[in-house]
CSV table of C-alpha atoms in Angstrom, one decimal:
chain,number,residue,atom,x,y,z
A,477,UNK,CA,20.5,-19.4,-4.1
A,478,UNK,CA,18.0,-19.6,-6.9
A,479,UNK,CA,16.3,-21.7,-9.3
A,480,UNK,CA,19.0,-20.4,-11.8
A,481,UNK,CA,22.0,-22.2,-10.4
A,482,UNK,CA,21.4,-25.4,-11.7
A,483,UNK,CA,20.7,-24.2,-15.4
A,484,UNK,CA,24.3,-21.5,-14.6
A,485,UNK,CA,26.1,-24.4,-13.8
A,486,UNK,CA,24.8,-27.0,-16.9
A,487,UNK,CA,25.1,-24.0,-19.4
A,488,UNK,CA,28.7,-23.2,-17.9
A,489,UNK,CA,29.9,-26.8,-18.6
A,490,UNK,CA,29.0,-26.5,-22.3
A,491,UNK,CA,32.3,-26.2,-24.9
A,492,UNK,CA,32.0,-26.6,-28.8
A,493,UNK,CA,35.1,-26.8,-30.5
A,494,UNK,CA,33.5,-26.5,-34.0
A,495,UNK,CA,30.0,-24.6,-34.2
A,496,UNK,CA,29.6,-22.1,-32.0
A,497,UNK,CA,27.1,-21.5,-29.4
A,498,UNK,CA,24.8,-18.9,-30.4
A,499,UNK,CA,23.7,-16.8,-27.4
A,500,UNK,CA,20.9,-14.3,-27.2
A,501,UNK,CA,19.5,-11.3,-25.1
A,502,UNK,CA,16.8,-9.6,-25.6
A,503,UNK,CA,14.4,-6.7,-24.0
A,504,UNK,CA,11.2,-7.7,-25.4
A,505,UNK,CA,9.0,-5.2,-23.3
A,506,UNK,CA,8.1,-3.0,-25.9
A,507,UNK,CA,5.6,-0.2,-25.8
A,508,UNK,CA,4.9,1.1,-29.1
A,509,UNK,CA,5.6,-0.4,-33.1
A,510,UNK,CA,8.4,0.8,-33.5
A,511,UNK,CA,9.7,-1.3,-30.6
A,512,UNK,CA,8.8,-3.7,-31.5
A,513,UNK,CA,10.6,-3.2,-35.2
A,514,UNK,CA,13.7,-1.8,-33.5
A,515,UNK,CA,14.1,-5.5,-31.9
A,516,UNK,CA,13.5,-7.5,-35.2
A,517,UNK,CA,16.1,-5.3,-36.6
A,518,UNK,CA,18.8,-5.5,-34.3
A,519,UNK,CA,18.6,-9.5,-34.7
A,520,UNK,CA,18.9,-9.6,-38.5
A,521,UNK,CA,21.7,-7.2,-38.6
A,522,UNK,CA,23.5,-9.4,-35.6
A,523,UNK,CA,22.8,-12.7,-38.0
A,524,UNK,CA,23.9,-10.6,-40.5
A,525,UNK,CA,27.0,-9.9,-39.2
A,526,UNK,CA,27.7,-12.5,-37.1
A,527,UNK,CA,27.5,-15.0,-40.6
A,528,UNK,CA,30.1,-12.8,-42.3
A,529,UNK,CA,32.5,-13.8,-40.4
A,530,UNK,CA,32.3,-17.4,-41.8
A,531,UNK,CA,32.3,-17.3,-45.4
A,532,UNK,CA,31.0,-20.5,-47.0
A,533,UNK,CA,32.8,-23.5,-47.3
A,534,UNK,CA,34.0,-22.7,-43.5
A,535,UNK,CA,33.0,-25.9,-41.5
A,536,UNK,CA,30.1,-25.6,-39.5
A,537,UNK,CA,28.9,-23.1,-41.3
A,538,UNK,CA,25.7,-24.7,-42.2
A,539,UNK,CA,25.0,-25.9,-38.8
A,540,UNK,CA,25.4,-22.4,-37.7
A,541,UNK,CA,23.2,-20.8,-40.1
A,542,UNK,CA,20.4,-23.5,-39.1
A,543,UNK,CA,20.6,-22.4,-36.0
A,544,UNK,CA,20.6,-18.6,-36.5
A,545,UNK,CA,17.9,-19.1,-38.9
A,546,UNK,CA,16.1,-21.0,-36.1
A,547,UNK,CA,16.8,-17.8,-33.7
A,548,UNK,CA,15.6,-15.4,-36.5
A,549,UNK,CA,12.0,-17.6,-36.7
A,550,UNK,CA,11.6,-17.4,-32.9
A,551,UNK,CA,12.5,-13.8,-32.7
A,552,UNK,CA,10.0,-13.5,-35.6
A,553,UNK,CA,7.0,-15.1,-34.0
A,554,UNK,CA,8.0,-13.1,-30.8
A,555,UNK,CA,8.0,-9.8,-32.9
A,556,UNK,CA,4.9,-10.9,-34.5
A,557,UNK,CA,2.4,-11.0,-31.3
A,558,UNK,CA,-0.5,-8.3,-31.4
A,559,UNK,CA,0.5,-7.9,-27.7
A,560,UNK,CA,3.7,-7.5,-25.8
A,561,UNK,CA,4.6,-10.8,-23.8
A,562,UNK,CA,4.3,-10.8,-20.0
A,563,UNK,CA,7.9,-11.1,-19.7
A,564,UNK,CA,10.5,-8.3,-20.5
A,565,UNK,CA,13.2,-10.2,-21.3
A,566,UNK,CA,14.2,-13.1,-23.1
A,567,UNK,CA,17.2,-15.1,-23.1
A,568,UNK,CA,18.7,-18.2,-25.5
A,569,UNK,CA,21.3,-20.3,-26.4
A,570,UNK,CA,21.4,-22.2,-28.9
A,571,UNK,CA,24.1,-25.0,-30.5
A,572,UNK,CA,22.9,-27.3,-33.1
A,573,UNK,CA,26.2,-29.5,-32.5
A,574,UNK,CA,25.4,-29.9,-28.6
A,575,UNK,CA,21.5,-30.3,-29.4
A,576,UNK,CA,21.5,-26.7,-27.1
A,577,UNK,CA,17.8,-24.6,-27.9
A,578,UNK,CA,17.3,-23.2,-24.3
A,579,UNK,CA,14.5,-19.9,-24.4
A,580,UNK,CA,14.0,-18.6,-20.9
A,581,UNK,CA,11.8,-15.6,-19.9
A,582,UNK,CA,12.1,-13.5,-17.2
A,583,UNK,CA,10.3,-10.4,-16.0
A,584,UNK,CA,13.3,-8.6,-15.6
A,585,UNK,CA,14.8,-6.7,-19.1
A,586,UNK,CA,18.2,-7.7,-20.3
A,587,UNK,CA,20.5,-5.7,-22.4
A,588,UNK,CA,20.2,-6.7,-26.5
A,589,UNK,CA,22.6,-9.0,-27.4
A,590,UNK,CA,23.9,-11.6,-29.8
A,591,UNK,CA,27.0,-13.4,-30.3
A,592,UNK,CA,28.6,-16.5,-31.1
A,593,UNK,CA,31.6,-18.3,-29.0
A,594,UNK,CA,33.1,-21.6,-27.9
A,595,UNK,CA,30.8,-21.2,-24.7
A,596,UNK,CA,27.7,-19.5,-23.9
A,597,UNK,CA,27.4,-16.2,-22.7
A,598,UNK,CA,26.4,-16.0,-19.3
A,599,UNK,CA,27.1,-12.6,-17.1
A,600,UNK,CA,23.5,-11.1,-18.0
A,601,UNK,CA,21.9,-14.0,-16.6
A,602,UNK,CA,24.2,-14.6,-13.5
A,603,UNK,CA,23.6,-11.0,-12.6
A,604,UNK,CA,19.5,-11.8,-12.8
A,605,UNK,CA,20.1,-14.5,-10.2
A,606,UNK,CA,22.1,-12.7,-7.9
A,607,UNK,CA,20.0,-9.1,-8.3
A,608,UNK,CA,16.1,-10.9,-8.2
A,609,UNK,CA,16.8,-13.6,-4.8
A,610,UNK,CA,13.8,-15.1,-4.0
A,611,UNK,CA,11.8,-13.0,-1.7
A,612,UNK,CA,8.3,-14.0,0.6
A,613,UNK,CA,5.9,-11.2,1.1
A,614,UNK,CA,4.3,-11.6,4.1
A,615,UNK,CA,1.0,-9.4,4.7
A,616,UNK,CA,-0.2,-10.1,8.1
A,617,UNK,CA,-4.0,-9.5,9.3
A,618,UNK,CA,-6.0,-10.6,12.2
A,619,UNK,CA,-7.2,-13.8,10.7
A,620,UNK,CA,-3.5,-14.6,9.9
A,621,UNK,CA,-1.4,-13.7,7.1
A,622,UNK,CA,-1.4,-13.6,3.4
A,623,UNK,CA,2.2,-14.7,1.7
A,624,UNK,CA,3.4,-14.4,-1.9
A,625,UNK,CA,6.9,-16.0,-2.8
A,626,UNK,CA,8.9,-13.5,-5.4
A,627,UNK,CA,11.3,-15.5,-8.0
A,628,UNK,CA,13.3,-13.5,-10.6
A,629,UNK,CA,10.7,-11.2,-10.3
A,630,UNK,CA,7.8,-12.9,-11.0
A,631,UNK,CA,5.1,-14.2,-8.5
A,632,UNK,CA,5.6,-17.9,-7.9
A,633,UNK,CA,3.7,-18.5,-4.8
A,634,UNK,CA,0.6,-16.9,-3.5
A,635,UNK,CA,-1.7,-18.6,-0.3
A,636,UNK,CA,-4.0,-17.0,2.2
A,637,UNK,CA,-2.9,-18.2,5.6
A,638,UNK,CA,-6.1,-17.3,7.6
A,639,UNK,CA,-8.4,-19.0,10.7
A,640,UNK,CA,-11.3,-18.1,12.6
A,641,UNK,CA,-11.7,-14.5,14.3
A,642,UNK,CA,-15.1,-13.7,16.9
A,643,UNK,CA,-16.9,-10.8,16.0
A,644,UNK,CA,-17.0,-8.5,18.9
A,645,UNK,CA,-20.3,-7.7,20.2
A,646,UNK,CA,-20.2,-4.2,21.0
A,647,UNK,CA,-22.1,-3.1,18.1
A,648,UNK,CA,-24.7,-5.2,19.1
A,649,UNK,CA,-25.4,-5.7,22.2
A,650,UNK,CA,-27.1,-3.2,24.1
A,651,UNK,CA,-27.9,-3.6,27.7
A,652,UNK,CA,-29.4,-1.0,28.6
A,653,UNK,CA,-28.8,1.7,30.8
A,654,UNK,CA,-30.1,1.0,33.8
A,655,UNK,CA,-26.6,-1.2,33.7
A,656,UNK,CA,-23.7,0.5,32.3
A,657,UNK,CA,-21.6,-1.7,33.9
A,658,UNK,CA,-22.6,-5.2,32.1
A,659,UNK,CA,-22.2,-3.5,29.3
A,660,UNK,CA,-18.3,-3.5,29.7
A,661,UNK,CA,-17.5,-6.3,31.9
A,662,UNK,CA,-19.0,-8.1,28.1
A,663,UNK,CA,-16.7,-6.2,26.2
A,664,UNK,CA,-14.2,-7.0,27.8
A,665,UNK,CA,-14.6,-10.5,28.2
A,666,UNK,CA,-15.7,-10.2,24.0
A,667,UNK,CA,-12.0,-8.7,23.4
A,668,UNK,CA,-10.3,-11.0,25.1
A,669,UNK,CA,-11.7,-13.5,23.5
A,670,UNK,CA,-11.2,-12.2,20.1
A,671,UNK,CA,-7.3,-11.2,21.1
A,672,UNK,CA,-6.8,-15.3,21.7
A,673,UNK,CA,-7.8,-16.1,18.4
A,674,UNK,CA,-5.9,-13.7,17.2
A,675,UNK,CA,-2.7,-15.1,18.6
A,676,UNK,CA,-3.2,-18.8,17.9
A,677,UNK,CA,-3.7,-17.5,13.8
A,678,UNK,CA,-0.7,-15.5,14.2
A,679,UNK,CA,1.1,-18.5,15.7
A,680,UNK,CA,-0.2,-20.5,12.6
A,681,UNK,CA,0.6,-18.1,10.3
A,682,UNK,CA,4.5,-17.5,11.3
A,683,UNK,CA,5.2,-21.6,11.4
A,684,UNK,CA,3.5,-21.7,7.7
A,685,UNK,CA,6.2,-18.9,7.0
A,686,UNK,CA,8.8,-20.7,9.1
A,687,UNK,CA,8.1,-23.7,6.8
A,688,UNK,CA,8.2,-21.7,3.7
A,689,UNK,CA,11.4,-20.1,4.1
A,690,UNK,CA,13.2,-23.7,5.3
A,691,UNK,CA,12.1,-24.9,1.7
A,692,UNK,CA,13.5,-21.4,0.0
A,693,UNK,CA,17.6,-21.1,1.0
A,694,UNK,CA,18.6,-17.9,0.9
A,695,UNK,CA,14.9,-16.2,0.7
A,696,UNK,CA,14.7,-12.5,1.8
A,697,UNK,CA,11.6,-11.8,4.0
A,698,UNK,CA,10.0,-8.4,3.3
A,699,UNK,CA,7.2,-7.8,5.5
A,700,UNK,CA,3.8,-5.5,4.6
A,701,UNK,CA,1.0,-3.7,6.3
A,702,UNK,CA,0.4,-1.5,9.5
A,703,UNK,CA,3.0,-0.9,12.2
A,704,UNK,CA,1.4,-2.9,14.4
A,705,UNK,CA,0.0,-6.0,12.4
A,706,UNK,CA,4.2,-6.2,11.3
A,707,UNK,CA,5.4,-5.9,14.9
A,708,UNK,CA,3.2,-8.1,16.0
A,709,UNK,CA,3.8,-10.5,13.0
A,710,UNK,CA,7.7,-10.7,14.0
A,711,UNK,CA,7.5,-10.7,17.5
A,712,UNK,CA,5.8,-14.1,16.5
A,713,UNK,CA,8.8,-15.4,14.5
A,714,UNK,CA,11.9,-17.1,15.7
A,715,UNK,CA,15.3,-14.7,16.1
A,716,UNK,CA,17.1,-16.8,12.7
A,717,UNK,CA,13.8,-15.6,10.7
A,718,UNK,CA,14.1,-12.4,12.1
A,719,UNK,CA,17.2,-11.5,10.7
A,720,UNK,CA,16.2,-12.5,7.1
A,721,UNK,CA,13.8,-9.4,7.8
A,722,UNK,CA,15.1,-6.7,4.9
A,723,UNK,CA,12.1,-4.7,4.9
A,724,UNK,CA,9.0,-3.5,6.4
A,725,UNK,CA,6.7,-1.9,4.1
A,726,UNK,CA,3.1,0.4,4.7
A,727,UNK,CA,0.5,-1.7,2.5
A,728,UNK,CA,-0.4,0.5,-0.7
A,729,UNK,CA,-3.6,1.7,-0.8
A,730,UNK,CA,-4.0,0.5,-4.3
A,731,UNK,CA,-3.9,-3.3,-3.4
A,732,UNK,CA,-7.8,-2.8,-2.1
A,733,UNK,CA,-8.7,-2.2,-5.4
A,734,UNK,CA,-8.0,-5.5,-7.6
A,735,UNK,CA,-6.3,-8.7,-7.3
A,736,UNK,CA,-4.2,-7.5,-10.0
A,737,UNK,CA,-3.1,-4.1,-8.9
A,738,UNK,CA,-2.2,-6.4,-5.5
A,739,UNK,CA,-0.1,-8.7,-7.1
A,740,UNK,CA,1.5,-6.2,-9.4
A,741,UNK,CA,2.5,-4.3,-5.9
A,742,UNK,CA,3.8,-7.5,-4.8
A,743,UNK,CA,6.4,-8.3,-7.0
A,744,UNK,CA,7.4,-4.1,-7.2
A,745,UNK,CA,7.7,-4.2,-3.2
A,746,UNK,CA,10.2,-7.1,-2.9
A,747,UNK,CA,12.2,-6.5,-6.2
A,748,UNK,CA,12.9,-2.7,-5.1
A,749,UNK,CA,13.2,-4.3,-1.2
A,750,UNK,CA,15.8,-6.6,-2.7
A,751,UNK,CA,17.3,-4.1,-5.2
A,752,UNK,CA,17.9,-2.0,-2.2
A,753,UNK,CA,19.3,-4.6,0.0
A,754,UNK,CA,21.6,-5.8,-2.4
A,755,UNK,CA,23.5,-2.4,-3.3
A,756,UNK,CA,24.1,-2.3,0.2
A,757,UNK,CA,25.5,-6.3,0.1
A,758,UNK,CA,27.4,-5.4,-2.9
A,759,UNK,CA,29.5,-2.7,-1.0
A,760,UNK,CA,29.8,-5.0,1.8
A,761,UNK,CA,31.4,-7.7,-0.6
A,762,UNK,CA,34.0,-5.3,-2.2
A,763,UNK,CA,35.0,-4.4,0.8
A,764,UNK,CA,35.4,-7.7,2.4
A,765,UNK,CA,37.1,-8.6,-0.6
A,766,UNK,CA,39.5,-6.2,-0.9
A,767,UNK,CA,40.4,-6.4,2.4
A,768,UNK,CA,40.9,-9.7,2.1
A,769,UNK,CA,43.3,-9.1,-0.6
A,770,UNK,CA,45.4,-6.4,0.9
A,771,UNK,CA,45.9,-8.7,3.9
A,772,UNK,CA,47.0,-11.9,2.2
A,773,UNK,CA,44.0,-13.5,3.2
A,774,UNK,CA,41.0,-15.4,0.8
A,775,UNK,CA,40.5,-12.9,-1.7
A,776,UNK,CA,42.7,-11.8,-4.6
A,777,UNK,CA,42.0,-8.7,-6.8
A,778,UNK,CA,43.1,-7.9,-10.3
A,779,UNK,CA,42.9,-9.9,-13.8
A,780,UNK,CA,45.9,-11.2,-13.6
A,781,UNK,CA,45.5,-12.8,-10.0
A,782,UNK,CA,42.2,-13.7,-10.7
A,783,UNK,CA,42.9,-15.5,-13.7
A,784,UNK,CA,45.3,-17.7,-12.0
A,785,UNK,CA,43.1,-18.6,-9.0
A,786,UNK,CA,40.5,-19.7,-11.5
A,787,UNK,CA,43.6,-21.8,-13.5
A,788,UNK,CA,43.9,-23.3,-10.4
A,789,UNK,CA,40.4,-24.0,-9.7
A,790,UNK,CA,40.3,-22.2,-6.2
A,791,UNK,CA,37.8,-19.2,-6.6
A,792,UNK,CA,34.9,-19.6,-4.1
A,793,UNK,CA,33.5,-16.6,-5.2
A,794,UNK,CA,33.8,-14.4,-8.3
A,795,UNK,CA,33.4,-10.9,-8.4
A,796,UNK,CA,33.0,-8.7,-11.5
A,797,UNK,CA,31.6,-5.1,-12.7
A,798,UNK,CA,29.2,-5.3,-14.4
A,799,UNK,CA,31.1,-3.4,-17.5
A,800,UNK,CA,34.5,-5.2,-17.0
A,801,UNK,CA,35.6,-5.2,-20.3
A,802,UNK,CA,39.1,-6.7,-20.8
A,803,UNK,CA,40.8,-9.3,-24.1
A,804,UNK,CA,43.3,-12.0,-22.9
A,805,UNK,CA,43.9,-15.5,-24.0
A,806,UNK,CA,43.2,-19.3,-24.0
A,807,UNK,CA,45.5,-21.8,-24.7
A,808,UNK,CA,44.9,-25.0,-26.8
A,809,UNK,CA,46.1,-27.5,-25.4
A,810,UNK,CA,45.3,-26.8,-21.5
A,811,UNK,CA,42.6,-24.9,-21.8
A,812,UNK,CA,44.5,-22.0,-19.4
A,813,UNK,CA,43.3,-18.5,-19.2
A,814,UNK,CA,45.2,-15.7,-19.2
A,815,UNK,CA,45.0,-11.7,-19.0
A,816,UNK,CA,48.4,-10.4,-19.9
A,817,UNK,CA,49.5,-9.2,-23.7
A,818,UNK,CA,52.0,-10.2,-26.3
A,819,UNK,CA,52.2,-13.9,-24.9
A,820,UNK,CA,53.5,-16.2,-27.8
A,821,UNK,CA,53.0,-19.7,-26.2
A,822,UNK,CA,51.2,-20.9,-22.9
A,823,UNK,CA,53.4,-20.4,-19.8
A,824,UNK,CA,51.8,-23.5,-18.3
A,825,UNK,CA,51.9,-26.4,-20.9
A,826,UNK,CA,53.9,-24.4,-24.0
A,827,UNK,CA,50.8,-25.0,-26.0
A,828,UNK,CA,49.3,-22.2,-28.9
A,829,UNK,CA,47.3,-19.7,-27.9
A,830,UNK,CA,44.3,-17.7,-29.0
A,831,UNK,CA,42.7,-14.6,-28.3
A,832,UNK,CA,39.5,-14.5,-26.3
A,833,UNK,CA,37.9,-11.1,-27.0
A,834,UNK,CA,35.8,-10.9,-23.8
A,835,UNK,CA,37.6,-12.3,-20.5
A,836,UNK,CA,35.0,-11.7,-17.9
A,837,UNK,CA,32.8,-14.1,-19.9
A,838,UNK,CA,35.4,-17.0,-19.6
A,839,UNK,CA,36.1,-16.2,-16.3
A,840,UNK,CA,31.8,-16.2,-15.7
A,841,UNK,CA,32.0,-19.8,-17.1
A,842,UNK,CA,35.3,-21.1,-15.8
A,843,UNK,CA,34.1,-20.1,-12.2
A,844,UNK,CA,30.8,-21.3,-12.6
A,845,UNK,CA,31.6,-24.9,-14.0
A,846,UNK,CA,34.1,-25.3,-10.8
A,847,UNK,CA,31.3,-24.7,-8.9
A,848,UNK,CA,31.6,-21.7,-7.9
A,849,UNK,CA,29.6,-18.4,-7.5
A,850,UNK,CA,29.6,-15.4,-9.5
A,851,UNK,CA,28.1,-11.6,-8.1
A,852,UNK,CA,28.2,-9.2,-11.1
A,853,UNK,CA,28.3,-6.0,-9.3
A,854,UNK,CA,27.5,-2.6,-10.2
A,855,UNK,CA,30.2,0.0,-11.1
A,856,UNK,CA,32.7,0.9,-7.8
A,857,UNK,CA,35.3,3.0,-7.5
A,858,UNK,CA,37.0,0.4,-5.1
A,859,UNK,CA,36.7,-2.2,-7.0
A,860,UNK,CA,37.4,-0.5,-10.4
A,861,UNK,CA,40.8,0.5,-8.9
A,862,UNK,CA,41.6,-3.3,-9.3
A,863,UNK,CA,40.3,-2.9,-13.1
A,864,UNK,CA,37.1,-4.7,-11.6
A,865,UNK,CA,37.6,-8.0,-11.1
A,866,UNK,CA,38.3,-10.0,-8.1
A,867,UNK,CA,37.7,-12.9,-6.3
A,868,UNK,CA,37.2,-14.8,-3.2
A,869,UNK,CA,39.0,-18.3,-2.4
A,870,UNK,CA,38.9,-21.3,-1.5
A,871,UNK,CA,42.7,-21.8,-0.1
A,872,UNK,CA,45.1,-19.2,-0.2
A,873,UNK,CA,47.7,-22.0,-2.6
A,874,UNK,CA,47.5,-24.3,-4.7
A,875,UNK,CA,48.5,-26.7,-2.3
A,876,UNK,CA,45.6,-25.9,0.4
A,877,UNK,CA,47.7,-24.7,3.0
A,878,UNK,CA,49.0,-21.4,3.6
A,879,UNK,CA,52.4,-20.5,2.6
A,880,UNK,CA,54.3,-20.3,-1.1
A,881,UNK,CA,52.8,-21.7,-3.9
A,882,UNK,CA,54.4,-25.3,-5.3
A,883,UNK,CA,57.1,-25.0,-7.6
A,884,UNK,CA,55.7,-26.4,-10.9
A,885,UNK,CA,52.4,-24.9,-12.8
A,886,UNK,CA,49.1,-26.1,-11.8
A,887,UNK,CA,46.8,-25.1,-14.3
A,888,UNK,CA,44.6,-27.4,-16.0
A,889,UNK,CA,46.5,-30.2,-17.6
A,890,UNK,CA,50.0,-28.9,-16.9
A,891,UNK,CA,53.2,-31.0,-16.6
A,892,UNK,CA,54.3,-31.4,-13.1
A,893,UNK,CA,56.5,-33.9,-11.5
């Protein structure tokens, strides 16, 4: 779970039946001129094109070209900066008709895009939130620990968790040689001493972590420093924490130099930690999932099964490639999805239909505004079998129990007896 669910969910609700909802991706990380040029560009031309296809006198066409006008002012002042922003990429929707201007910046680059639609666009960002989970970067030391908290790529958090820690004495004090023997039974006594201080600010340290991660659901835990100092670190921790362990990293060499080098490491330790540990979850999922499927269990694979299960409002979890690319249709009147070709009327309500040039995206926002979860997935040969798409479910039917489906359609706003 992560700070993007919320704004998922509230842009997923959004509908406009006239004006379209203008939405935006950009990679705004750019390294030389030309860049930066190649950017301003690509945004015109999209305007460009995107306003040919309503002519004037076509309603909501002046709404529409006050709000791309709108886009092509911010993009301008963006473009116009002697130096690159501190975030990559940039996304917005916009919708003069719903009072919609939403910029959000993340570290992470998205792929340019711009288009217009009766809802806003939201696969690139749902596959930001499920790729950059929050992560805490724990860096244990003797005098306790120091902790970042990683969100969407970006440092969020950062505190030094440290107490007290006795110098030892053994470069000090000298007592002679006429008695070797003092000179140990005082550094011994010195060590111990120092060891029990280092305990109770390991102690500390873990609950602060403890306490961190029960405020951060779903937060990944990616440890850092010697062998010993991370051993010793979760040997400290409770077994539920433990297992939220994804990774346990040398500390770089280049964090002594600067605090900025440091917290540049940071955020490049836990998003390749997490990056790692979530191709490795994403095989896990399409596996589960198909399995599911092939069993007659909670999971359903293929547009056209998919697209019912959202209809009926029962996917739990959504899973789609990343370059699933697929046309079907909406109807009118029940606002029903569908995948297959050459229907003429809607085989729920009898209602008109039109096309819908980019299923996955409906499907994206239909599952979302249930409530439901979305994992955008890389390219998989299992998966892609299914033409990518699948889903996890809440109930197996319509009807919440096992067994055949009712007899009557129960999409959205279907006649039934």
């Amino acid at each position: 779970m992560t700070e993007l669910d919320g704004t998922l969910t509230d842009l997923a609700r959004m509908r406009s039946v006239g004006e379209p909802i203008v939405s935006l991706y950009l990679d705004v990380h750019w390294a030389d001129e030309q860049q930066r040029e190649r950017v301003r560009l690509f945004v015109h031309e999209r305007v460009r094109q995107t306003l040919a296809h309503y002519p004037p006198g076509t309603p909501d066409r002046p709404a529409l070209d006050r709000t791309l006008h709108r886009v092509l002012d911010h993009v301008a002042r963006l473009t116009s900066q002697e130096e690159a922003p501190e975030k990559h990429g940039l996304a917005l929707f916009a919708c003069e008709a719903l009072a919609l201007w939403r910029p959000m910046s993340f570290r992470r680059t998205f792929t340019p895009e711009l288009c217009t639609d009766g809802i806003p666009h939201l696969t690139q960002l749902a596959r930001l939130a499920d790729d950059f989970e929050p992560a805490v970067v724990v860096v244990p030391n003797q005098a306790g620990a120091d902790v970042y908290e990683v969100r969407l790529g970006d440092l969020a958090v950062e505190s030094s968790l440290r107490g007290f820690v006795p110098r030892r004495e053994k470069d000090t004090f000298d007592p002679g040689a006429a008695r070797p023997g003092q000179h140990f039974e005082r550094q011994e006594k010195d060590a111990r001493h120092q060891d029990t201080f280092i305990r109770k600010n390991r102690r500390a340290a873990a609950e602060e972590v403890q306490a961190l991660l029960a405020r951060t659901p779903g937060a990944h835990l990616v440890l850092v420093g010697t062998a010993g100092n991370v051993a010793a670190f979760e040997r400290a921790l409770p077994e539920r924490l433990r297992a939220r362990v994804i990774a346990r990293l040398p500390r770089p060499r280049e964090w002594e130099s600067a605090d900025g080098a440091r917290r540049d490491g940071v955020v490049a330790g836990a998003a390749e930690a997490v990056a790692v540990h979530e191709r490795e979850a994403e095989r896990r999922v399409i596996e589960a999932l198909v399995g599911e499927a092939l069993r007659g269990g909670l999971g359903v694979v293929g547009p056209e099964d998919v697209v019912q299960a959202v209809n009926e409002g029962r996917v739990h979890r959504l899973v789609l490639e990343e370059d699933f690319q697929r046309a079907g249709w909406q109807c009118d009147r029940c606002t029903a999805l569908g995948a297959s070709h050459g229907a003429d009327l809607c085989p729920y309500c009898g209602g008109d239909l039109h096309t819908v040039q980019q299923l996955g995206e409906a499907l994206v926002a239909r599952a979302l505004a249930g409530g439901g979860e979305v994992e955008v997935v890389a390219h998989a040969n299992r998966l892609h079998g299914y033409r990518g798409v699948g889903a996890f479910l809440r109930q197996t039917a319509a009807t919440g129990l096992r067994g055949a489906s009712p007899p009557w359609p129960t999409a959205p706003g279907a006649s039934q007896p």
